[in-house]
mmCIF file of C-alpha atoms in Angstrom:
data_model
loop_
_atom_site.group_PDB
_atom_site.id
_atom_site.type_symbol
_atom_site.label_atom_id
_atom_site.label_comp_id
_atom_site.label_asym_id
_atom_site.label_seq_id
_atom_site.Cartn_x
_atom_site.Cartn_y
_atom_site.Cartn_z
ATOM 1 C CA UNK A 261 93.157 7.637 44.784
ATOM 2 C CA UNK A 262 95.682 5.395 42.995
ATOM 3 C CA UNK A 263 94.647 2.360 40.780
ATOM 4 C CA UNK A 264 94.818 -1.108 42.768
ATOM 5 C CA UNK A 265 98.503 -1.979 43.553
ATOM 6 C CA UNK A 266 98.884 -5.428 41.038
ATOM 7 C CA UNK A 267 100.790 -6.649 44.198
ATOM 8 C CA UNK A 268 98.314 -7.276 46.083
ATOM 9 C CA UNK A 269 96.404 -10.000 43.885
ATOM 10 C CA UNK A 270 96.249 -13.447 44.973
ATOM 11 C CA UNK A 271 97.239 -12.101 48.816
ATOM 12 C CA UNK A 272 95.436 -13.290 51.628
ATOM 13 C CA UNK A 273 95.537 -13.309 55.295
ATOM 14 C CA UNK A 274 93.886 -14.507 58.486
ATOM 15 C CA UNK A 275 92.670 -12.109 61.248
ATOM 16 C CA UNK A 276 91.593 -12.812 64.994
ATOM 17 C CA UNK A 277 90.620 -10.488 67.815
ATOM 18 C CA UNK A 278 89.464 -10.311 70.938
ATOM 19 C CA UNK A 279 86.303 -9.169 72.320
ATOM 20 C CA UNK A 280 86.607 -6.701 74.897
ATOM 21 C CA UNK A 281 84.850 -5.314 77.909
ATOM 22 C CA UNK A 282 85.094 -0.643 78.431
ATOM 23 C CA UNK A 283 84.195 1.578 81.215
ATOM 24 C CA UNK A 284 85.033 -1.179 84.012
ATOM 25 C CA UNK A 285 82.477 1.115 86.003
ATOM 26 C CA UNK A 286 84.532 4.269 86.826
ATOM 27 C CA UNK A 287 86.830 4.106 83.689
ATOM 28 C CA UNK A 288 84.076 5.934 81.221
ATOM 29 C CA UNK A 289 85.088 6.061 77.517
ATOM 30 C CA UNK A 290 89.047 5.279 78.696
ATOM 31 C CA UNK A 291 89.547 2.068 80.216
ATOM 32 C CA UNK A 292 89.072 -1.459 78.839
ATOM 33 C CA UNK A 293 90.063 -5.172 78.831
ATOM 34 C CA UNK A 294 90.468 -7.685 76.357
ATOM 35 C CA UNK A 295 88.756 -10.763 76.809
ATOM 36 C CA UNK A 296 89.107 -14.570 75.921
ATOM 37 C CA UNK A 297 86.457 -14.761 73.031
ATOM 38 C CA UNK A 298 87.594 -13.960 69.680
ATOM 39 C CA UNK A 299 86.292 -13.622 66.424
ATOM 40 C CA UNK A 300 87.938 -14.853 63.395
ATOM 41 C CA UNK A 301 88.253 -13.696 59.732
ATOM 42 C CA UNK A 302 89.678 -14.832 56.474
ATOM 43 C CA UNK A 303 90.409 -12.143 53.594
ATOM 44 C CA UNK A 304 91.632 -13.390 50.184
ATOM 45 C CA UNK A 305 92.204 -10.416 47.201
ATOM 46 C CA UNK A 306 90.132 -11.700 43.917
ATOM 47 C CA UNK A 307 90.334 -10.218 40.427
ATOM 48 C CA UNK A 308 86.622 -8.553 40.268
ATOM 49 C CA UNK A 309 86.139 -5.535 42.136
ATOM 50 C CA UNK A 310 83.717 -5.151 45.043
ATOM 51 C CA UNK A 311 83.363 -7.377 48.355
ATOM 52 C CA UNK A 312 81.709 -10.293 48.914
ATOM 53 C CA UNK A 313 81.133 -11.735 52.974
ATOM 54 C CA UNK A 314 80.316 -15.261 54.211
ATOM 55 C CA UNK A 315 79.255 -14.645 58.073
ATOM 56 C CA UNK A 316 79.071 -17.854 59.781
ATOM 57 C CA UNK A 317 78.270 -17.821 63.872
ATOM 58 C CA UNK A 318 76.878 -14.982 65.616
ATOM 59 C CA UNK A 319 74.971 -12.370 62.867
ATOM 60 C CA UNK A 320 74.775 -15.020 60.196
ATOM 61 C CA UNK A 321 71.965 -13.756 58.260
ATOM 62 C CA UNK A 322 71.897 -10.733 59.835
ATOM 63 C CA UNK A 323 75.018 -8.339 58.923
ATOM 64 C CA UNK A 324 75.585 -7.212 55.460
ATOM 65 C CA UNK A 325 77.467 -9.131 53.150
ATOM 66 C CA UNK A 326 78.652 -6.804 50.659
ATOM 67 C CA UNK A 327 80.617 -3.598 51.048
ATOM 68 C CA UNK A 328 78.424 -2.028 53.646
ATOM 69 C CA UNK A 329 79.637 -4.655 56.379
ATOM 70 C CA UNK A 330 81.217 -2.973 58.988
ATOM 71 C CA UNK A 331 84.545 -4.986 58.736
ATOM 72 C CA UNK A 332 84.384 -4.223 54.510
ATOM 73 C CA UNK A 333 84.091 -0.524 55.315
ATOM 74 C CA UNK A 334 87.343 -0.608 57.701
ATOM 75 C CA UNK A 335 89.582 -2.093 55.315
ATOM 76 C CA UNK A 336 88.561 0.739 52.665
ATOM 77 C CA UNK A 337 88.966 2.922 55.141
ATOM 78 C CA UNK A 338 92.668 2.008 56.101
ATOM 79 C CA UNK A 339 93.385 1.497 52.064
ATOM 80 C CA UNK A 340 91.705 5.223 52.080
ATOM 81 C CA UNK A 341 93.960 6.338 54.373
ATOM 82 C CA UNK A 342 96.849 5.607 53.086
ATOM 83 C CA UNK A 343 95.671 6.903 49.422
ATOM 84 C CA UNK A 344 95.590 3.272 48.356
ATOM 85 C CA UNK A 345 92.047 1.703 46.071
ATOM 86 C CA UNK A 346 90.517 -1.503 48.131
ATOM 87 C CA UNK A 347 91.064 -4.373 45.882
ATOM 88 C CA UNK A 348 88.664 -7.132 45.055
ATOM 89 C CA UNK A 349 88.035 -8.584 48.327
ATOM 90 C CA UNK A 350 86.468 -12.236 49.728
ATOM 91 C CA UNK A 351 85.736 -12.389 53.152
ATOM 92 C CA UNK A 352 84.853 -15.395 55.368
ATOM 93 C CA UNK A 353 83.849 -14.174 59.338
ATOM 94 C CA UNK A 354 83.855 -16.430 61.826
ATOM 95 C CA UNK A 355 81.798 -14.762 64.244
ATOM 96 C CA UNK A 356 81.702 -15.792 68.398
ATOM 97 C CA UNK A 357 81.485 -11.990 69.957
ATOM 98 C CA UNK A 358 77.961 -11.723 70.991
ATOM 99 C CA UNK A 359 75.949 -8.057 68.837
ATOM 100 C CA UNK A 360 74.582 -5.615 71.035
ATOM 101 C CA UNK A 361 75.878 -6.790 74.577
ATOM 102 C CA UNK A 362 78.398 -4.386 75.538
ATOM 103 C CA UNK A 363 81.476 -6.647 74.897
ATOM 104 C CA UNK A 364 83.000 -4.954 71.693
ATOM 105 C CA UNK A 365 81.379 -6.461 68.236
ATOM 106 C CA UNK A 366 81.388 -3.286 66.549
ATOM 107 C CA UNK A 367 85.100 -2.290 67.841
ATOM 108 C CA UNK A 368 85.886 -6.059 66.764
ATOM 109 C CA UNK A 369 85.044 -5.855 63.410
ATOM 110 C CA UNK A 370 86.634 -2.331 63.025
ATOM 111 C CA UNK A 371 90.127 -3.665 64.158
ATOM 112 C CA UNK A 372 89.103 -6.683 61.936
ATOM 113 C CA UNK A 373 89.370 -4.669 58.826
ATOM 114 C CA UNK A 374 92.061 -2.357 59.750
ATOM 115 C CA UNK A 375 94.338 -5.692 60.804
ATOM 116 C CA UNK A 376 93.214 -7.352 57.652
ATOM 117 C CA UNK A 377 94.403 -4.112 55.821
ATOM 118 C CA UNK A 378 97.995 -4.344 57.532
ATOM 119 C CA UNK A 379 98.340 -7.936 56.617
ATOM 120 C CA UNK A 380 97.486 -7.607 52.781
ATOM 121 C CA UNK A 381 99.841 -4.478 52.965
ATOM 122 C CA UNK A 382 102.314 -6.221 53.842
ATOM 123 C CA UNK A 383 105.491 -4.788 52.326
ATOM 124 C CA UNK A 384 103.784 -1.880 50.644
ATOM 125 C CA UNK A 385 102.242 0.075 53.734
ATOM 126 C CA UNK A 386 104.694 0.110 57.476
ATOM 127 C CA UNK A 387 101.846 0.791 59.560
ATOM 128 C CA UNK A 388 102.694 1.432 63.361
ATOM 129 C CA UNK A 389 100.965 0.949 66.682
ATOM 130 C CA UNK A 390 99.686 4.536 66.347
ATOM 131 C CA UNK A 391 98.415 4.070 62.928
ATOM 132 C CA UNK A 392 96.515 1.042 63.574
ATOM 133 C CA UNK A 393 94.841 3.155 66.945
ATOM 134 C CA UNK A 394 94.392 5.948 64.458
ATOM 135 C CA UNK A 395 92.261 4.279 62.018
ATOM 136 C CA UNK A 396 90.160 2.487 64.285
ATOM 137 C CA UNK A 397 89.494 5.015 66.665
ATOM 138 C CA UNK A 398 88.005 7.019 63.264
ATOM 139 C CA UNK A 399 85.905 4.677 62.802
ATOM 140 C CA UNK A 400 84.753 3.607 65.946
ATOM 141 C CA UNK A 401 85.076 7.082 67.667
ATOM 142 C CA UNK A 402 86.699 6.345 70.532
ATOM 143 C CA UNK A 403 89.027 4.608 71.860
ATOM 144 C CA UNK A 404 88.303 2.393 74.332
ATOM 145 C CA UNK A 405 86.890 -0.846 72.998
ATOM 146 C CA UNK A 406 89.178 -0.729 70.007
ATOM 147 C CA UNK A 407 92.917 -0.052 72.329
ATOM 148 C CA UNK A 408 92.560 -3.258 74.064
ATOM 149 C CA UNK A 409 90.807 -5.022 70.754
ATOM 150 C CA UNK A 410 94.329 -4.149 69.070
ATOM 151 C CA UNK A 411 96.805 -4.525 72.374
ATOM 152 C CA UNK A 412 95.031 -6.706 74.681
ATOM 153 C CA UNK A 413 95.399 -6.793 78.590
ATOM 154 C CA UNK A 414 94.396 -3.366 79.718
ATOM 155 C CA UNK A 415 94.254 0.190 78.533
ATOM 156 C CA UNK A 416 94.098 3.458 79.437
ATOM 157 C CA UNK A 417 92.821 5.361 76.257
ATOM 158 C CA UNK A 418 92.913 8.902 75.851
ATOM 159 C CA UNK A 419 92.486 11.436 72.730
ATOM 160 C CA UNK A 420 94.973 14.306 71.946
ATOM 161 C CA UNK A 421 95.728 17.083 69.415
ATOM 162 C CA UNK A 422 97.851 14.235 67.521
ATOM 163 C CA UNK A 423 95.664 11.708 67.623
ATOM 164 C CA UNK A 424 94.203 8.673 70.213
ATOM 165 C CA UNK A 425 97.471 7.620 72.319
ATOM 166 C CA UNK A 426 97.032 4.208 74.556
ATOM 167 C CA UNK A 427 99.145 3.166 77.711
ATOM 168 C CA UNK A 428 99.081 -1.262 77.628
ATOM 169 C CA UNK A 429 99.040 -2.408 81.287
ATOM 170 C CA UNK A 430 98.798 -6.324 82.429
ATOM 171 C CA UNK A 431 96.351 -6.992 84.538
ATOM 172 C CA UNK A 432 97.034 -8.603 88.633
ATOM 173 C CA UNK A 433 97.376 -12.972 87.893
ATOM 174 C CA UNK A 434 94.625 -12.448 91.365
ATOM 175 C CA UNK A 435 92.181 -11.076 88.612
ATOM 176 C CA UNK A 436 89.335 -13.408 87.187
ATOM 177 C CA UNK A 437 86.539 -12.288 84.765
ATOM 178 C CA UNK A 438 83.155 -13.641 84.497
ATOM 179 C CA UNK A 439 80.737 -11.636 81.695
ATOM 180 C CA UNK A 440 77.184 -12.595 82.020
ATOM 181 C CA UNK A 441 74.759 -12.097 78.716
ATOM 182 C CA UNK A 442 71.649 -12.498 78.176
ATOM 183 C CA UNK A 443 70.496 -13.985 75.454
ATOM 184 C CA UNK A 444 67.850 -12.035 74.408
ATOM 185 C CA UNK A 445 67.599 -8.114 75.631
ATOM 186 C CA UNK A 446 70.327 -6.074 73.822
ATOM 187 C CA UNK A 447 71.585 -2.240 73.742
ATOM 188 C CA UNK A 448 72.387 0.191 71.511
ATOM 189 C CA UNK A 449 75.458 2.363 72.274
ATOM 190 C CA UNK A 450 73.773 4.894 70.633
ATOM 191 C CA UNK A 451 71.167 4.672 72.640
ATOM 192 C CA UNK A 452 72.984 4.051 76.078
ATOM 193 C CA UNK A 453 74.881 7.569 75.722
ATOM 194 C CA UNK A 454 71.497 9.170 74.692
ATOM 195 C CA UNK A 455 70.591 8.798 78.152
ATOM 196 C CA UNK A 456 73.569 10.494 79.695
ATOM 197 C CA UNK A 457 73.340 14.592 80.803
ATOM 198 C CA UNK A 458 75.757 16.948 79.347
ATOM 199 C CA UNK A 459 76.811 17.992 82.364
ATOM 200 C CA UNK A 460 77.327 16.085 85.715
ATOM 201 C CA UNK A 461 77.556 17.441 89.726
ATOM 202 C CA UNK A 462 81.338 18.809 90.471
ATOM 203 C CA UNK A 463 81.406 16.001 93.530
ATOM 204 C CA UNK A 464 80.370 13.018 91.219
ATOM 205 C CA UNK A 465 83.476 14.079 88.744
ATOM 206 C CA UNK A 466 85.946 14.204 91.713
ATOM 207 C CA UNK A 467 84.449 10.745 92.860
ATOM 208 C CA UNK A 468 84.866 8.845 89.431
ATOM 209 C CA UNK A 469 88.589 10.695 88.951
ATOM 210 C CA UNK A 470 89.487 8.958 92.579
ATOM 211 C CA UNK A 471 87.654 5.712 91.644
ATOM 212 C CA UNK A 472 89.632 5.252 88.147
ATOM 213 C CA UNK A 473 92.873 6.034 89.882
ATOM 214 C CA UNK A 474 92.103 3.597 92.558
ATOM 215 C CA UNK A 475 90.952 1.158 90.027
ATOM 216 C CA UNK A 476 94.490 0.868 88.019
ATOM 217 C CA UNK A 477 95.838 -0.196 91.355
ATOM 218 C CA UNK A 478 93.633 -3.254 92.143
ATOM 219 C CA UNK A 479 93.626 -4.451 88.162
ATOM 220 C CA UNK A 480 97.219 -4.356 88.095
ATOM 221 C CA UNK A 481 98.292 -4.380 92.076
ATOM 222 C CA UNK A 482 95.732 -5.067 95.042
ATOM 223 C CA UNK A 483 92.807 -6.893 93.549
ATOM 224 C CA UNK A 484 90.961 -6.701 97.327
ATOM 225 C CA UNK A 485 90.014 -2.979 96.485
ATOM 226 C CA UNK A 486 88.321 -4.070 93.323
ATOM 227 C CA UNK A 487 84.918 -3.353 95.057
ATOM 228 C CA UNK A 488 85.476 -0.248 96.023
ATOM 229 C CA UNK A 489 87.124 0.728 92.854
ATOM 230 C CA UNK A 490 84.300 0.010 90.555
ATOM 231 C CA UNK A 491 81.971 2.550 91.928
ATOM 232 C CA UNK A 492 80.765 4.545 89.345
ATOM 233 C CA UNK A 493 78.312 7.991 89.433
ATOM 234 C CA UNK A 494 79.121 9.295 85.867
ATOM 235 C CA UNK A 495 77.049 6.886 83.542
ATOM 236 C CA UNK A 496 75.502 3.820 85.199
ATOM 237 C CA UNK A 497 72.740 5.356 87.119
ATOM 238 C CA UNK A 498 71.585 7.209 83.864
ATOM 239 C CA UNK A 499 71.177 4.000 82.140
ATOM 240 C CA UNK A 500 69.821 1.867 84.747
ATOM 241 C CA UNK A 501 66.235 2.655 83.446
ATOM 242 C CA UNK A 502 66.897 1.690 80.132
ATOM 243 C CA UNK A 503 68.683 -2.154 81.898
ATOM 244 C CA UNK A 504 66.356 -3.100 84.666
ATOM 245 C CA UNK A 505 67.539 -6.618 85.441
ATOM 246 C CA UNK A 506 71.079 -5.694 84.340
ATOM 247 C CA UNK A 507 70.783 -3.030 87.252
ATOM 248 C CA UNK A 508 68.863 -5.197 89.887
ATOM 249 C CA UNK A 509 71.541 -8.076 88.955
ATOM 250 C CA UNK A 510 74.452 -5.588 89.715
ATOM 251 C CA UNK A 511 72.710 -4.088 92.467
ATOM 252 C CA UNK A 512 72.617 -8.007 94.434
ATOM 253 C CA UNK A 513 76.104 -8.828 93.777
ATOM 254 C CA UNK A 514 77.794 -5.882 94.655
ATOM 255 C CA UNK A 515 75.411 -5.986 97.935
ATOM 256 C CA UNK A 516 77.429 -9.588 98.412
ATOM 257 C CA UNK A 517 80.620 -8.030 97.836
ATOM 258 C CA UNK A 518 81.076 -8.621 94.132
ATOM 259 C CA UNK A 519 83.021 -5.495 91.738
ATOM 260 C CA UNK A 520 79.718 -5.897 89.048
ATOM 261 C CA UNK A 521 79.441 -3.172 86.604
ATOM 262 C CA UNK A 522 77.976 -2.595 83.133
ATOM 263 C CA UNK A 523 79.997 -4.435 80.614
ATOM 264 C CA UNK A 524 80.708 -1.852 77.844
ATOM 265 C CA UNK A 525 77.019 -0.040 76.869
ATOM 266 C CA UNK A 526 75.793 -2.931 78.221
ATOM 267 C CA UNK A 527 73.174 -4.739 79.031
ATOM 268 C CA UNK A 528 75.833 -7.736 79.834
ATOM 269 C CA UNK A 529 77.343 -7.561 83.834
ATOM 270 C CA UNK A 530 81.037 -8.056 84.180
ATOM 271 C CA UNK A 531 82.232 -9.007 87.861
ATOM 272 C CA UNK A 532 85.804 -8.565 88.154
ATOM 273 C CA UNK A 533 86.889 -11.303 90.594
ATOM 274 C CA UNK A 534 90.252 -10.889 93.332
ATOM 275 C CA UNK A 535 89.616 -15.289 93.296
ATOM 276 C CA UNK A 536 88.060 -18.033 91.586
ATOM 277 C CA UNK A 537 85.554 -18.511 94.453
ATOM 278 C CA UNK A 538 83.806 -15.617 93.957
ATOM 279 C CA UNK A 539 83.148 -16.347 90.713
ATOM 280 C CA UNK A 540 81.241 -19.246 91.183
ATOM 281 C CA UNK A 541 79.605 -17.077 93.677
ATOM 282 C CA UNK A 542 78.367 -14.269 91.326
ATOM 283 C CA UNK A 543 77.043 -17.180 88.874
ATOM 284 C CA UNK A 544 75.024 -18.590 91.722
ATOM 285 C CA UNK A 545 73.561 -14.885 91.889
ATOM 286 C CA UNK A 546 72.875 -14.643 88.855
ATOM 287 C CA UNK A 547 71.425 -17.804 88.170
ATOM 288 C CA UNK A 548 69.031 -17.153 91.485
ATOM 289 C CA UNK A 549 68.506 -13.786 90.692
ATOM 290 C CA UNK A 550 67.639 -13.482 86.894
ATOM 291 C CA UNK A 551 64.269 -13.533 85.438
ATOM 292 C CA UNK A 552 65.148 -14.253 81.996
ATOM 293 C CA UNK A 553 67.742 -16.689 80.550
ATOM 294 C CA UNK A 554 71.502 -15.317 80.963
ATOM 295 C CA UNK A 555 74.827 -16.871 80.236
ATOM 296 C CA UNK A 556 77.807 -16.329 82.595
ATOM 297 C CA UNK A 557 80.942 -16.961 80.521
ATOM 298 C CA UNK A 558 84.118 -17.612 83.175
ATOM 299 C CA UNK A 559 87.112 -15.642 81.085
ATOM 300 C CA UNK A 560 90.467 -14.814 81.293
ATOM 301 C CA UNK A 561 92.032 -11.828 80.071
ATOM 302 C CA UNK A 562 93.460 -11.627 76.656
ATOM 303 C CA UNK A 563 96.984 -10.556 76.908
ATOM 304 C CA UNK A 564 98.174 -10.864 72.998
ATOM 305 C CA UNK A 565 95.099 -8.030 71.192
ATOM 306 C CA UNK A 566 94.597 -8.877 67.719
ATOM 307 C CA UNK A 567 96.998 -10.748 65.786
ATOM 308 C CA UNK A 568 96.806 -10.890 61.530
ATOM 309 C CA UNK A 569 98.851 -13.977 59.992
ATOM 310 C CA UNK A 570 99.855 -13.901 56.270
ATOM 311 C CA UNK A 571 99.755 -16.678 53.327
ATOM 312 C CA UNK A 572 102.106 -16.977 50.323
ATOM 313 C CA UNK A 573 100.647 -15.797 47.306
ATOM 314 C CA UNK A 574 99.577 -19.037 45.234
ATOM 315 C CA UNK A 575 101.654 -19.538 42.021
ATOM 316 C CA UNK A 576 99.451 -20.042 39.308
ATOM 317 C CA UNK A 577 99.245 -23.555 38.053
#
């Protein structure tokens, strides 16, 4: 590991990225959206080694503030990777992606630090597409919250030999998202793929191959099959026991026609939506149908991924 490159003091650059929502029922651990709800960050180099956060929003008081955080340990980790010492860093997070809910905090604050790490290396480091993927996907290990946290729309995701790879695709103008949360309940990932068997029936693997296949072509062609597309047998089942109102709540709106699956590890429901109507429709639902407080958050999809802006170094007065 090299000493701290003396160009990087005094940089500092701004970071925002977009939540994001995997699986889309069939899709398991490969497809994903970006959503309209970002989190922000701020990243300034100081003199004094270490890391210092200010959270403000969602996990204020909650996350770690020094180098543990999550979005600390991604920027060492890119520095790392490219045989490069983490500099002195001061970190303001601006947090709006809801913890726990299945719409991509952890992913989020991975491609956080790895975008913050591009920005301050900035005419020291080239990093590519596949670099950026590369380091997140280390982190986060896999792919599919982080592809569409970096490139936005939607992405297929898939791991080779090389390294994660990612195909961008924008989604049918037809589409609209809603995301319903509640605001208390939450789910680990961990936990949510604990609950999965090793091995599933030869049919059910046939059926979510023709259901992914099928789903590309209403997100991006013919959102009327969106209902049909979003049947799933490989994951959702397993973890209804451990989501019983996030089940039931799917459970009514697809029986009223409405593509509801498990956002991400859940225990948030996303409906994908062929018209506005029916998303006013699967809020009604929800609101009738829930029996604790949820939140149904009308979004579009993020087309732009994460974007990093950089400031001129500050002369010294």
């Amino acid at each position: 590991m090299t000493a701290v490159d003396p160009r990087l003091l005094g940089r500092r650059v701004t970071v925002k990225v977009p939540a994001t929502t995997a699986n889309l029922g069939p899709g398991f651990d490969t497809l994903g959206l970006a959503l309209s709800v970002y989190d922000e960050l701020e990243v300034s180099v100081r003199e004094a080694p270490g890391a210092s956060v200010a959270v403000h929003g969602v996990g204020e008081g909650e996350v770690p503030t020094d180098e543990s955080n999550l979005v600390v340990r991604s920027i060492a980790h890119t520095f790392a990777a490219h045989g490069l010492a983490m500099p002195g860093l001061d970190l303001v997070a601006h947090n709006v992606i809801p913890h726990g809910r299945g719409m991509g905090s952890s992913g989020a604050a991975i491609v956080s630090g790895v975008m913050a790490a591009k920005g301050l290396l900035e005419g020291i480091v080239d990093m590519t597409a596949d670099d950026l993927l590369a380091r997140a996907t280390e982190l986060e290990g896999h792919p599919d919250n982080v592809a569409p946290a970096l490139f936005g729309g939607l992405t297929i995701a898939w791991v080779t030999p090389e390294g994660p790879q990612h195909k961008r695709l924008t989604v049918h103008r037809g589409v609209s998202l809603l995301v319903a949360v509640p605001e208390t309940s939450t789910m680990s990932t961990a936990l949510a793929r604990s609950l999965q068997p090793e091995s599933v029936p030869h049919q059910d693997a046939i059926f979510n191959v023709s259901r992914s296949a099928l789903l590309i072509a209403a997100l991006i062609q013919s959102p009327e099959l969106l209902l049909a597309a979003t049947e799933d047998k490989l994951h959702q089942t397993y973890r209804a026991s451990a989501m019983p109102e996030t089940n039931a709540l799917i459970t009514v709106l697809r029986e009223h026609g409405l593509a509801a699956v498990v956002s991400g590890a859940g225990p948030s429901v996303l409906v994908l939506c062929s018209d506005p109507a029916q998303r006013l429709q699967a809020a009604e639902l929800i609101e009738q149908h829930a029996t604790t407080p949820w939140v149904s958050h009308m979004l579009a999809v993020d087309f732009k991924g994460a974007t990093v802006n950089t400031h001129p170094v500050e002369a010294a007065v």
